[in-house]
GROMACS .gro file of C-alpha atoms in nm:
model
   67
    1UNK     CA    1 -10.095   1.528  -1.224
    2UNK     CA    2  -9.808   1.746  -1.220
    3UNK     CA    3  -9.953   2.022  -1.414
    4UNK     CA    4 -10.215   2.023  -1.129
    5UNK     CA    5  -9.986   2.039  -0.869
    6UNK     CA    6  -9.763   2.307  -1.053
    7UNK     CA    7 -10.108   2.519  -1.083
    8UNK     CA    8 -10.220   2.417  -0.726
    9UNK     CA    9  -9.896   2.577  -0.501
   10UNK     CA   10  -9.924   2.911  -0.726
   11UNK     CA   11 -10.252   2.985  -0.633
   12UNK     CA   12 -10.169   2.834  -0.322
   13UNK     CA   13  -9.884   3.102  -0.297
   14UNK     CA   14 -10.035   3.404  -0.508
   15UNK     CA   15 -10.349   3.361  -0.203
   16UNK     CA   16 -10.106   3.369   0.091
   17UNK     CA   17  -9.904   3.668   0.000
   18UNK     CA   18 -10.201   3.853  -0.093
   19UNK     CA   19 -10.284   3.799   0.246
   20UNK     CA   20 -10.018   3.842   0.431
   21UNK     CA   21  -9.977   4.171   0.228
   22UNK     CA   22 -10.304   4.308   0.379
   23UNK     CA   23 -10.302   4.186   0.755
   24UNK     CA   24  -9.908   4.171   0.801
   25UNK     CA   25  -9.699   4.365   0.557
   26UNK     CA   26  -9.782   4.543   0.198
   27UNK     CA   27  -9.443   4.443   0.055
   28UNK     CA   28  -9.537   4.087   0.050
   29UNK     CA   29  -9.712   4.180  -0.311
   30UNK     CA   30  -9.346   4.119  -0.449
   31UNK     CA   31  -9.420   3.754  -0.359
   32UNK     CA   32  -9.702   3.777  -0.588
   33UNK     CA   33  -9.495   3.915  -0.870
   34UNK     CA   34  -9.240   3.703  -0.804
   35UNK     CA   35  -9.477   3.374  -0.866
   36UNK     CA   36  -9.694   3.570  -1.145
   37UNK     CA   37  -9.302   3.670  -1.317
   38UNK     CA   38  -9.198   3.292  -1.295
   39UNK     CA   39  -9.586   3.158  -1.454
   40UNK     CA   40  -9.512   3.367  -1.729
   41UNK     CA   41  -9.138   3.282  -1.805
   42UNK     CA   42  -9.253   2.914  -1.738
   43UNK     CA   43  -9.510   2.959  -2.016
   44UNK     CA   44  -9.264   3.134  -2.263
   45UNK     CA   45  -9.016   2.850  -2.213
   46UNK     CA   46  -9.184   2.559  -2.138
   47UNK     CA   47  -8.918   2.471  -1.843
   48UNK     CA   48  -9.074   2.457  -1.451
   49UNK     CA   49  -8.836   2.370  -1.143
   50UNK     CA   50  -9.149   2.245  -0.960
   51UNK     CA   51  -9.228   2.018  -1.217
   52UNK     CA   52  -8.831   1.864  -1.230
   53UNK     CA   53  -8.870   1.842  -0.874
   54UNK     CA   54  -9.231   1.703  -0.896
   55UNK     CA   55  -9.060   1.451  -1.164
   56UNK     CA   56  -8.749   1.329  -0.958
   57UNK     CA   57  -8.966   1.255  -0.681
   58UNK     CA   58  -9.168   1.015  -0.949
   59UNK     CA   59  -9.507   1.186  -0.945
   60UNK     CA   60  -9.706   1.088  -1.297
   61UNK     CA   61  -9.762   1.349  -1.590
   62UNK     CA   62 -10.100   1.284  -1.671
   63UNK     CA   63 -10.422   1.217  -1.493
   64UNK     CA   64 -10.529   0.907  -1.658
   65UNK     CA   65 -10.718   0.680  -1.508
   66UNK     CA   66 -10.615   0.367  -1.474
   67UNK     CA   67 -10.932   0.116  -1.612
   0.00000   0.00000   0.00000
């Protein structure tokens, strides 16, 4: 469930600064960098603030059902 999340607000975010960089400003791109920089390092080190948040507030780590 968190993985979904974690996936879920970047494309959440990478789709609202891509447009806000065409209909407001076209330095909101570095928002998209900014999320595409911290995908990448989160893949190269396996560590994701969203998900320690996602954990402290007690949100499950898999999607298994339950029966």
């Amino acid at each position: 469930m968190r993985n979904r999340i974690v996936r879920g607000v970047a494309g959440t975010f990478i789709l609202i600064s891509l447009a806000l960089a065409i209909y407001v400003n076209i330095n909101w791109l570095w928002f998209t960098a900014f999320v595409g920089v911290n995908l990448l390092q989160s893949s190269l080190t396996k560590w994701c603030l969203l998900e320690d948040i996602l954990k402290k507030f007690g949100v499950p780590d898999s999607d298994k059902k339950c029966c």
